Coordinates of C-alpha atoms and ligand atoms in Angstrom, one line a residue:
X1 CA 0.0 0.0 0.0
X2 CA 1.4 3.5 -1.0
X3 CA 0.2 6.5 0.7
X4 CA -0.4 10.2 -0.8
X5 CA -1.7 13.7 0.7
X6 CA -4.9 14.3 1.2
X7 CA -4.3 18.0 -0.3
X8 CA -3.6 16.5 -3.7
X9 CA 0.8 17.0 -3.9
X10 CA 1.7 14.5 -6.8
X11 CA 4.3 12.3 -4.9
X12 CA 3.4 8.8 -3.4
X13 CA 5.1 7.2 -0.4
X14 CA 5.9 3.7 1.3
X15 CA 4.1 3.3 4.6
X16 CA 7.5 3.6 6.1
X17 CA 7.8 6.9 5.0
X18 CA 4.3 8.1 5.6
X19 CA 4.8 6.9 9.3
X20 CA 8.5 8.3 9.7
X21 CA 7.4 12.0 8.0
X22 CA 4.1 12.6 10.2
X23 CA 2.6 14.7 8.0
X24 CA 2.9 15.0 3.9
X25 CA 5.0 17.9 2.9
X26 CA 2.4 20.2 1.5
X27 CA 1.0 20.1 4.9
X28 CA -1.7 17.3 4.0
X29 CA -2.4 14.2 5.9
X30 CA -1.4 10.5 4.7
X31 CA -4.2 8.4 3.2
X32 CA -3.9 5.1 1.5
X33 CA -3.7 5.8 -2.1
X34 CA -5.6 2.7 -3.1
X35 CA -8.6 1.5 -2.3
X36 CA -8.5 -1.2 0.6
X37 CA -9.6 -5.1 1.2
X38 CA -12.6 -5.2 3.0
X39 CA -11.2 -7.7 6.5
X40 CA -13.3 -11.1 6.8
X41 CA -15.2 -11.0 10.3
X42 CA -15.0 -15.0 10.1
X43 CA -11.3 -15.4 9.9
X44 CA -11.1 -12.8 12.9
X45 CA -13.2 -14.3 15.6
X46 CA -11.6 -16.4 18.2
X47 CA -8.3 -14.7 17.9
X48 CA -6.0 -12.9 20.3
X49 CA -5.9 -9.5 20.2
X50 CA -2.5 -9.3 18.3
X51 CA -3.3 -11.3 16.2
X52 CA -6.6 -9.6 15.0
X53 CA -4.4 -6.1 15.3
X54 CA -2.0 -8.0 12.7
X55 CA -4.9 -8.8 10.3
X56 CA -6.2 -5.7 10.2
X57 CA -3.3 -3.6 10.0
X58 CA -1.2 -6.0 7.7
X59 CA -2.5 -5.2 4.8
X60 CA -1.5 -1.4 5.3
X61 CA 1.9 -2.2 6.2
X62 CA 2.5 -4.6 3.4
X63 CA 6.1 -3.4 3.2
X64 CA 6.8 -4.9 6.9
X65 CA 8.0 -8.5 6.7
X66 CA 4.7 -11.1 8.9
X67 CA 7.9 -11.7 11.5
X68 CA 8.1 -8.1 12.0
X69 CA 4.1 -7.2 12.5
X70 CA 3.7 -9.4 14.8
X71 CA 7.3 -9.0 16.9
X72 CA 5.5 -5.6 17.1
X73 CA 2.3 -6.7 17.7
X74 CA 3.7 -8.7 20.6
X75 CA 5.5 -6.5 22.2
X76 CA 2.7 -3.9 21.9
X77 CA -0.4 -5.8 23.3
X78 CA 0.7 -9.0 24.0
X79 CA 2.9 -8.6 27.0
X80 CA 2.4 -7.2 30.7
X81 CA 1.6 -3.3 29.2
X82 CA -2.1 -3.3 29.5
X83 CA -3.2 -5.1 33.0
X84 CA -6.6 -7.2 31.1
X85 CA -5.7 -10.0 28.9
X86 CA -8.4 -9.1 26.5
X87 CA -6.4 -5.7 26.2
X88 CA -9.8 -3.9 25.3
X89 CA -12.4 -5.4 27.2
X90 CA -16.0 -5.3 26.8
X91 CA -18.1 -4.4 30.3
X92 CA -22.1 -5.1 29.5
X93 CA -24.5 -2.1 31.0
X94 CA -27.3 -2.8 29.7
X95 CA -29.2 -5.2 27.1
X96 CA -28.1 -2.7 24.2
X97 CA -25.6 -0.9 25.6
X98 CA -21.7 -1.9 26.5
X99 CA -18.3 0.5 27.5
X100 CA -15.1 -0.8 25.3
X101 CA -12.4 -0.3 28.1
X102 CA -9.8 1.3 26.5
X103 CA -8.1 2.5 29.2
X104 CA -5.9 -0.7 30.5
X105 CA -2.5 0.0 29.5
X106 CA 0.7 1.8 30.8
X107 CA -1.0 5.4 30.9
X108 CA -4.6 5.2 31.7
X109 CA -6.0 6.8 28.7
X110 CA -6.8 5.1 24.8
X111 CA -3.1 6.6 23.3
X112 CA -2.0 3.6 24.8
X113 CA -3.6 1.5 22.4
X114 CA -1.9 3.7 20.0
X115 CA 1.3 4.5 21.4
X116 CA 2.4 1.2 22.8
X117 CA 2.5 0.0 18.5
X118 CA 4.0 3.4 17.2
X119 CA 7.3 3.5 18.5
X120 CA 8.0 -0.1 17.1
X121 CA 6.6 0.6 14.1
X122 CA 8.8 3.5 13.0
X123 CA 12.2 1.8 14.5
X124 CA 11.4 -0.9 12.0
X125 CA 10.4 1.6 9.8
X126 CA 13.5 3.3 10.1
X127 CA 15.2 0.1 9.5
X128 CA 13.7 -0.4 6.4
X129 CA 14.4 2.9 5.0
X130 CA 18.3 2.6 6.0
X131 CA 17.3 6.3 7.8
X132 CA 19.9 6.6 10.4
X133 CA 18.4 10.6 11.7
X134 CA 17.3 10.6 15.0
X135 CA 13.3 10.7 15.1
X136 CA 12.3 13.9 16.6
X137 CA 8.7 14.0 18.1
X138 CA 7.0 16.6 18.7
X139 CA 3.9 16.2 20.7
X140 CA 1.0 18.3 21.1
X141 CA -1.2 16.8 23.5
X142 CA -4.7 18.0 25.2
X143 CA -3.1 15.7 28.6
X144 CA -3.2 11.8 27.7
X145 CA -1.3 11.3 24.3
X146 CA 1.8 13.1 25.9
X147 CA 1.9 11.1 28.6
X148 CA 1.5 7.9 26.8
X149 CA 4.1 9.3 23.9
X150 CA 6.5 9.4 26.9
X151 CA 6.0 6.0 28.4
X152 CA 6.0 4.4 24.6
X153 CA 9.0 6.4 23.5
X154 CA 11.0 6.3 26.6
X155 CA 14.8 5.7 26.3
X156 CA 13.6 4.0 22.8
X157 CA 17.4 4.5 21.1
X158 CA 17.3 6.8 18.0
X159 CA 14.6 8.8 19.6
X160 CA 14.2 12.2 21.0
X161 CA 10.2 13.3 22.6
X162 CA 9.1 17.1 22.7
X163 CA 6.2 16.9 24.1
X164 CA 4.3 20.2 24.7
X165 CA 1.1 20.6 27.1
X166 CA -1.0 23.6 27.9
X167 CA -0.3 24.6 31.3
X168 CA -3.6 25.1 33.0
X169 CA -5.6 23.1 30.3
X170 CA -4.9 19.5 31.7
X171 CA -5.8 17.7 35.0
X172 CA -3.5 17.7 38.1
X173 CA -2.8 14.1 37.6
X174 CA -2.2 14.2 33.8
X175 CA 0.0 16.9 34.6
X176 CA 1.9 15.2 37.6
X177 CA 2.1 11.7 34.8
X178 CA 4.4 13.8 32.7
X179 CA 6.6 16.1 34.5
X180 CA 7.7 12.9 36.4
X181 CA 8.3 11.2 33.7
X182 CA 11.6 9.5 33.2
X183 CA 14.1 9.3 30.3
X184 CA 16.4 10.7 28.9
X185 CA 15.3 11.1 25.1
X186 CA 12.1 12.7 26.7
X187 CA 11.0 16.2 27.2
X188 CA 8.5 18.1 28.6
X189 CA 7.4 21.8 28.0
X190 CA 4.6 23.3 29.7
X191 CA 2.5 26.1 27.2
X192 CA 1.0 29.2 28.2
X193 CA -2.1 28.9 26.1
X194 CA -4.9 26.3 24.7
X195 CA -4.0 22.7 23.6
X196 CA -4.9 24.4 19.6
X197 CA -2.0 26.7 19.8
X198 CA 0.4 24.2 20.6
X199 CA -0.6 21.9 17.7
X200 CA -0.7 24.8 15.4
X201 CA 2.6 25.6 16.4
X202 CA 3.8 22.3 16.2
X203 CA 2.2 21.8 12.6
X204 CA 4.0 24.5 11.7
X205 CA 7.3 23.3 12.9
X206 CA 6.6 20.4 11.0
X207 CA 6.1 21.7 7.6
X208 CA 9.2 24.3 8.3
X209 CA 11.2 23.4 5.0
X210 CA 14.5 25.5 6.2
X211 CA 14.4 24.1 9.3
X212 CA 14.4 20.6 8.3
X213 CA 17.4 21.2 6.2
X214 CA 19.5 22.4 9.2
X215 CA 18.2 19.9 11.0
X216 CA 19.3 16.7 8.5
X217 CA 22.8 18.1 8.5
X218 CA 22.7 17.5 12.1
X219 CA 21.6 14.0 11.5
X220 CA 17.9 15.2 13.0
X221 CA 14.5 14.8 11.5
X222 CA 11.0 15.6 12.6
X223 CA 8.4 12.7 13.2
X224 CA 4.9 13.0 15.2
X225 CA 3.3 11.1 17.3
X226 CA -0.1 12.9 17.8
X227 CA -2.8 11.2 15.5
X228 CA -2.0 13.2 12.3
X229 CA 0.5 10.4 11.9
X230 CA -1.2 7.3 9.9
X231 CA 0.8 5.0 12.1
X232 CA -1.4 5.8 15.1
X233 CA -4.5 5.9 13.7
X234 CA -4.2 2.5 12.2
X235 CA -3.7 0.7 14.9
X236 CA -7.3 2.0 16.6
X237 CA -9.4 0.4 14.0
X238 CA -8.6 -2.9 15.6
X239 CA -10.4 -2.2 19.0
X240 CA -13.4 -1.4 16.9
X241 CA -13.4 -5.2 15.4
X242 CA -12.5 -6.6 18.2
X243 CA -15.4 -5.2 20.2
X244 CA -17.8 -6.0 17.6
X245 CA -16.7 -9.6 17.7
X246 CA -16.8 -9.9 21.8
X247 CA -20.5 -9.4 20.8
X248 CA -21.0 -11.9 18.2
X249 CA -19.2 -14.4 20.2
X250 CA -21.2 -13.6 23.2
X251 CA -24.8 -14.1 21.3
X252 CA -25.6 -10.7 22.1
X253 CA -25.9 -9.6 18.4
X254 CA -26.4 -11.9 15.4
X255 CA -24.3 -12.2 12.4
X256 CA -23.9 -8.8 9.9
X257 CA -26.1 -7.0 12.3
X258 CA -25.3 -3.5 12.7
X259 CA -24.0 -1.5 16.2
X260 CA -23.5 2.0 16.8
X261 CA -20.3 3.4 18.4
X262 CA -20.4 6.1 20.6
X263 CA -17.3 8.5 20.5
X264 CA -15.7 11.0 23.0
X265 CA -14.1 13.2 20.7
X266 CA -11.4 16.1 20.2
X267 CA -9.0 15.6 17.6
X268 CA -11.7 13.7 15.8
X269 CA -9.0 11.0 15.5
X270 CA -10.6 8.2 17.4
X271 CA -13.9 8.6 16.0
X272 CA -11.9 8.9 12.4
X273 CA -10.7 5.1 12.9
X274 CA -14.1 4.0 13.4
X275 CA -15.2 5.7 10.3
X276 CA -12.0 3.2 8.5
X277 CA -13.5 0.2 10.0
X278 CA -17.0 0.8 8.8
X279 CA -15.6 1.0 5.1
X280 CA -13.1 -1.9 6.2
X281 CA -16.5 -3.7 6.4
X282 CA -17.5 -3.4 9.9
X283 CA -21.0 -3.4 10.1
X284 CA -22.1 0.0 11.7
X285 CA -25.4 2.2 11.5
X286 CA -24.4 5.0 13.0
X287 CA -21.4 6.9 14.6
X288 CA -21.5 9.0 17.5
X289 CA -20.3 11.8 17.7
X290 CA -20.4 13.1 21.4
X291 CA -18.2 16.6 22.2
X292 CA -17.8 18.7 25.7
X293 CA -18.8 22.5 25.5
X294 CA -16.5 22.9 22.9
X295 CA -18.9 22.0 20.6
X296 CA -17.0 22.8 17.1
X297 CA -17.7 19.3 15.6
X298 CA -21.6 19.1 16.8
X299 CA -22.1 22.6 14.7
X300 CA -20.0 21.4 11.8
X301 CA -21.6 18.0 11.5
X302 CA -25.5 19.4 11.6
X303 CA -24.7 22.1 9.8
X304 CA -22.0 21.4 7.5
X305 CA -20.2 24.8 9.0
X306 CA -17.0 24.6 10.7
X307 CA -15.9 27.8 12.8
X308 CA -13.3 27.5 15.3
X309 CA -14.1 31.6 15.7
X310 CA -16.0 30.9 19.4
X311 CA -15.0 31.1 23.0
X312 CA -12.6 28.0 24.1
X313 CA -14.2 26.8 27.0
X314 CA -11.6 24.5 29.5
X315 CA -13.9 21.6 30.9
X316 CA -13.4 18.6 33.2
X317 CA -13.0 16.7 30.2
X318 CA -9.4 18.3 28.9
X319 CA -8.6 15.8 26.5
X320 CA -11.7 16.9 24.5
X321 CA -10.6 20.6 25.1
X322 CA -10.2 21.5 20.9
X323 CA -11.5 23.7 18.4
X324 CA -9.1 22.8 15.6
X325 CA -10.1 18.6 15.1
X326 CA -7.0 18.0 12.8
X327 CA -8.6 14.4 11.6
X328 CA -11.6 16.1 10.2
X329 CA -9.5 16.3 7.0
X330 CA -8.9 12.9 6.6
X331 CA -12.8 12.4 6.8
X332 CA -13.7 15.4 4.2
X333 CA -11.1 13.7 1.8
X334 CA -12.6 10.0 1.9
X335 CA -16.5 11.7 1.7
X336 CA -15.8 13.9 -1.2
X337 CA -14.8 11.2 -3.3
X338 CA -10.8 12.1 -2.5
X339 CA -11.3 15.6 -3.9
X340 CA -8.1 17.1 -2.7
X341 CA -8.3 20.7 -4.6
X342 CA -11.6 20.9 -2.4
X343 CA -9.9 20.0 0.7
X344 CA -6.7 21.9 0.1
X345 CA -9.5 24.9 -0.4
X346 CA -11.4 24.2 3.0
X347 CA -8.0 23.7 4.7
X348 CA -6.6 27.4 3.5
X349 CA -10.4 28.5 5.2
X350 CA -9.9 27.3 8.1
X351 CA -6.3 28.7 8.8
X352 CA -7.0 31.8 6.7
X353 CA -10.4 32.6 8.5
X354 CA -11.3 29.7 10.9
X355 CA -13.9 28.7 9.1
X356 CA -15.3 26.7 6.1
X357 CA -18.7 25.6 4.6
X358 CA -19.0 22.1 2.8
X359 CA -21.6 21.7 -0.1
X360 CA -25.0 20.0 0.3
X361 CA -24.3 16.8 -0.8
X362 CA -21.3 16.4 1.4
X363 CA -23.7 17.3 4.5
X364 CA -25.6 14.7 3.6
X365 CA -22.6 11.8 3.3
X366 CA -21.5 13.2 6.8
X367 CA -25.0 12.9 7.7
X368 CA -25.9 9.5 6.6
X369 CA -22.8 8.2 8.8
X370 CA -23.1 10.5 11.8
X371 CA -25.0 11.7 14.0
X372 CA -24.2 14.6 17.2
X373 CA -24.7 16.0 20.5
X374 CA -22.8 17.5 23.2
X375 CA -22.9 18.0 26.8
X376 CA -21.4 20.0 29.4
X377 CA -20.0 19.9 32.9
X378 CA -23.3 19.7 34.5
X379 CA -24.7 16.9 32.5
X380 CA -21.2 15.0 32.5
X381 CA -21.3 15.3 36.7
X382 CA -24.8 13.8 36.3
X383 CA -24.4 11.1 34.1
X384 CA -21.5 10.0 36.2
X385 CA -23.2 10.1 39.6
X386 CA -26.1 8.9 38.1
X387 CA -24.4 5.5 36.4
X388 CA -22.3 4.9 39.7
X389 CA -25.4 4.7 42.2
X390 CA -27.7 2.8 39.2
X391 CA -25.0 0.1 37.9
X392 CA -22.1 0.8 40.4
X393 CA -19.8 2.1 37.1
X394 CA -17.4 4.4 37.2
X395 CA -16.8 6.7 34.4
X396 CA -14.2 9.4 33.5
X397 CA -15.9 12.5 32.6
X398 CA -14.7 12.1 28.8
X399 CA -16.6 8.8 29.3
X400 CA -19.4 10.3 30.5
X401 CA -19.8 12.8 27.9
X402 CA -20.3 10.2 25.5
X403 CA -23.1 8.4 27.7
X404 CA -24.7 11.8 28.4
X405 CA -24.9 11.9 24.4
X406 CA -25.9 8.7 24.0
X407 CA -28.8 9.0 26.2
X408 CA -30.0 12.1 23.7
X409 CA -29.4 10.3 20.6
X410 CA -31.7 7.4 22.3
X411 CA -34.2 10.1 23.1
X412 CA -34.5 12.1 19.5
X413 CA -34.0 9.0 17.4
X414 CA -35.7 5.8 19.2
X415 CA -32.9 3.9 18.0
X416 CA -32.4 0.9 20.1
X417 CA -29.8 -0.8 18.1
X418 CA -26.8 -2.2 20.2
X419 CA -24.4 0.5 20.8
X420 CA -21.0 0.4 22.2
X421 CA -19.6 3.5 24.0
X422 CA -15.6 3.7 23.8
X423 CA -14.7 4.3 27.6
X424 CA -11.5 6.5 26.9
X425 CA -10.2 6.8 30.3
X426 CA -9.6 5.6 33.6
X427 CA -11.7 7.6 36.1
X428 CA -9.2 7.8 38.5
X429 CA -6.7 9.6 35.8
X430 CA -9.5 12.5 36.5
X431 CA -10.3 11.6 40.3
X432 CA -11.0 15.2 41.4
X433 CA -13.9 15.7 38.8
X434 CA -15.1 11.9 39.4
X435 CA -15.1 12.3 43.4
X436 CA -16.6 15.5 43.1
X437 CA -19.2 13.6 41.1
X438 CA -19.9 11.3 43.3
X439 CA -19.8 12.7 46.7
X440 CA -20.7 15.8 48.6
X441 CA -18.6 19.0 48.7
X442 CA -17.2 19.0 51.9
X443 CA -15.7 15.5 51.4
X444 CA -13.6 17.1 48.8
X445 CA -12.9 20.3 50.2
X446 CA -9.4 20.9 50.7
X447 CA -7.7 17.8 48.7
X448 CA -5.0 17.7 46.2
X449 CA -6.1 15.5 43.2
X450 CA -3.4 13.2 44.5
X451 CA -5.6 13.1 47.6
X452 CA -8.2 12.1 46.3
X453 CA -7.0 9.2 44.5
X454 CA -7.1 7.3 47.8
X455 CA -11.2 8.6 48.5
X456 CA -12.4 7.5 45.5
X457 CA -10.6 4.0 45.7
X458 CA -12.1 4.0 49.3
X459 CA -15.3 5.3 48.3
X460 CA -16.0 2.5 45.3
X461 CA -14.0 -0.1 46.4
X462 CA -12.3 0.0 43.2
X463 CA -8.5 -0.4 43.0
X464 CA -6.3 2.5 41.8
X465 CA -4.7 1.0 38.9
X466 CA -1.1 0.8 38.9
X467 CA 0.5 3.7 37.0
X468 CA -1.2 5.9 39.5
X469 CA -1.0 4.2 42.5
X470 CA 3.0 5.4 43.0
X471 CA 2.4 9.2 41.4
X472 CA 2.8 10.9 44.1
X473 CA 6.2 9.6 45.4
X474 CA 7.8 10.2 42.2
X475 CA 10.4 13.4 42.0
X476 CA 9.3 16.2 39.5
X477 CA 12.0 16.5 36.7
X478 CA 10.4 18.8 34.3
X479 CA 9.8 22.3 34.9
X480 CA 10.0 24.3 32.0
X481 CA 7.4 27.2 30.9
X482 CA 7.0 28.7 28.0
X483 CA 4.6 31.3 26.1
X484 CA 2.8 30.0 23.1
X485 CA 5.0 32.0 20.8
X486 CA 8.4 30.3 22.3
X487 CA 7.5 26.8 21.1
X488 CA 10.2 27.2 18.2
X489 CA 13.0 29.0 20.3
X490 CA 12.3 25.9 22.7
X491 CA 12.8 22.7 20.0
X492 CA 15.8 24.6 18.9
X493 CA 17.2 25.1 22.3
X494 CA 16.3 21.3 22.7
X495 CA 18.0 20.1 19.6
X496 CA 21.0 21.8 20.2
X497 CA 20.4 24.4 17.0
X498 CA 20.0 27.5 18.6
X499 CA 22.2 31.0 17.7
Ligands
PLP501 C1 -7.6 12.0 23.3 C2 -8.8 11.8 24.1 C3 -10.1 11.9 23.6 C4 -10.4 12.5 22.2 O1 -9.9 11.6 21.2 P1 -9.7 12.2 19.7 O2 -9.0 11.0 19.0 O3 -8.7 13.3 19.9 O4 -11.0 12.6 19.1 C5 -11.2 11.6 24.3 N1 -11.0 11.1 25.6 C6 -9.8 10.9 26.1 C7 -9.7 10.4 27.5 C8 -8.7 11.2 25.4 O5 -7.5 11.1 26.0

């Protein structure tokens, strides 16, 4: 499989390359060229999860030897990394309604999924290409893909991490995951500003053609690791087969019959790889499309309108904190019949004036796959008190935005098809909101978020998993500030190039 830009530049690329560059050079996204196999649902069932990973993602990685896909698959998913053996389980709420756990692994959060099968993947890309650069990433993250970037990446050789978070956008224990983190290929920069004007500014670091010149003379190159890079997306299309076959296996849907997927989204990246599975062949009636306050996506997909011209709201979901849902291209690409000229026109919109409008027909192929809602702090509080005293589960709130939209799309449509909701975090990676949530004020008065780690383990009789259990013991080695303009002065000073 070769890959191209969605924003139509003439030059095709091996997978390798599309997963060591990031992002194309005109400042597109990597798509497969070529349309794709649909994957057999028969040959799938009963396998482990690396294995169904390797079936799916194979075929999009045909340059990588079988030996290699699954050395990586192994080491990704089939080790000690995520603490359930099914990696992703399923956890059954209802008749018709079921939470893919996605949240098992090193970090607490989905990257893991992701980020545990990237690394590998460009080391052997690497390999392949005979590129002997160090990999520079340079992370944007809205809280959980930096941290996870960090633990995948750590003191991986040929590596460096920049990983840039907005200072007062994430939660206290997000924040206290990365500046602990150790390694010493890793960075960690904290931004004064919104999780958008650290991607823009590392987009733009990214398609910086002088730099990169100064930078391979130094044996350096730029990489990314946020979910603009095809490399993490594709491994996120397995969880969406695997679930779907849990169900099949289980009797509690019938062969071919369709399920709806309820997504939590920012970046629109998660969502995205459920979007590939459905024209992989997975049979799906509807996706959901569930968003915080920052309701950019809900607007754009019931009314074809995209304007990231609005108030930025910071929620207690952070990782949903985004007005700028970099994916969103990759979907307008595949929709409009791969009409790059039209996306490269949207594209200059949106930077040039925050905003584009698709055509009518478009709507309607965006309609006929999605639907929307959105809900805010209030609601998400709600939905998680309410779902802990009715079923005794605990979700995050990013979790709980997508049940507070599931239970609208339930309400406006009727539809009672099977529908799973992708549970994107650990609730105790945002204990302050959950406990909050869950208990009266003044038994939260007063406490660190660290504190009340303990109180909502007490309170639920739930264990604190792992990664979090140690947190606050660990020595703070990152400190660094910047302003949002300083992001550049900061990789230089990082990579040695400054003056
Ligand atoms: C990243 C993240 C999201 C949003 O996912 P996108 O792929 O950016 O749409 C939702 N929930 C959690 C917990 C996340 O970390």
């Amino acid at each position: 499989m070769l890959y191209c830009s969605t924003r139509g530049e003439e030059g095709l690329y091996t997978a390798a390359e599309a997963v060591l560059m990031g992002l194309a050079p005109d400042g597109g996204l990597f798509v497969p060229a070529s349309p794709w196999a649909p994957v057999s649902l028969e040959e799938l069932a009963d396998r482990s999860y690396p294995e169904q990973a390797a079936a799916i993602v194979h075929p999009f990685l045909e340059q990588f030897s079988a030996g290699e896909m699954s050395a990586i698959l192994e080491k990704a998913y089939g080790g000690t990394s995520f603490d359930h053996p099914a990696v992703a389980p399923l956890h059954r709420l209802t008749d018709e309604l079921f939470f893919m756990e996605l949240w098992h692994g090193p970090t607490g959060a989905f990257k893991d999924l992701a980020l545990q099968f990237l690394p590998q993947l460009l080391r052997t890309a690497a390999g392949k290409t005979g590129d002997r650069h160090t990999a520079v990433l340079l992370v944007a993250t809205s809280g959980d893909t930096g941290k996870a970037a960090l633990e995948g990446f750590c003191d991986l050789p040929g590596t460096k991490v920049i990983v840039f978070y907005p200072l007062e956008g994430v939660s206290e224990i997000q924040r206290q995951q990365m500046i602990t983190q150790q390694g010493a290929n890793l960075h960690v920069v904290a931004v004064r500003g919104n999780f958008d004007h650290a991607q823009t500014g590392v987009k733009a670091l990214l398609g910086d053609s002088a730099l990169k010149e100064k930078m391979l003379r130094r044996g350096l190159r730029f990489s990314s690791a946020n979910s603009i890079n095809w490399g993490r997306l594709l491994p996120q299309i397995v969880y969406y087969f695997s679930a779907y076959l849990k169900l099949r296996c289980n009797g509690e849907i019938r062969a071919g019959e369709k399920v709806n997927f309820v997504v939590p989204t920012g970046n629109f990246g998660n969502i995205l790889a459920a979007f590939y599975a459905a024209r992989m062949g997975l049979p799906v009636n509807r996706l959901i499309c569930a968003a915080n306050r920052n309701c950019v996506l809900t607007d754009f997909i019931r009314t074809g309108s995209y304007d990231r011209n609005r108030p930025f709201y910071r929620t207690i979901s952070p990782s949903m904190d985004i007005l700028i849902s970099s994916n969103l291209e990759r979907l307008l690409f595949e929709l409009s019949g791969r009409d790059s000229a039209r996306v490269k026109g949207w594209m200059r919109l949106l930077q040039e004036e925050g905003a584009f409008r698709i055509g009518a027909e478009l709507q309607r192929a965006v309609k006929g796959v999605f639907w929307s809602d959105c809900a805010d702090d209030g609601e998400t509080k709600a939905v998680i008190g309410q779902t802990y005293r009715r079923y005794r589960y605990l979700l995050d709130p990013h979790t709980a935005v997508g049940l507070a939209v599931y239970n609208k799309y339930r309400s406006a449509t009727g539809d009672a098809t099977t529908t799973i909701v992708a549970a994107t975090a650990s609730p105790f990676k945002f204990a302050e909101s959950v406990a909050a949530a869950l208990l009266p004020p003044e038994r939260t008065a007063g406490l660190s978020a660290l504190e009340t780690l303990p109180l909502l383990a007490e309170t639920t009789g739930l264990a604190i998993p792992p990664p979090l259990r140690e947190l606050h013991r660990r020595p703070i080695r990152h400190h660094t500030v910047i302003e949002k303009e300083e992001l550049r002065d900061s990789v230089l000073h990082y990579l040695g190039l400054s003056g």
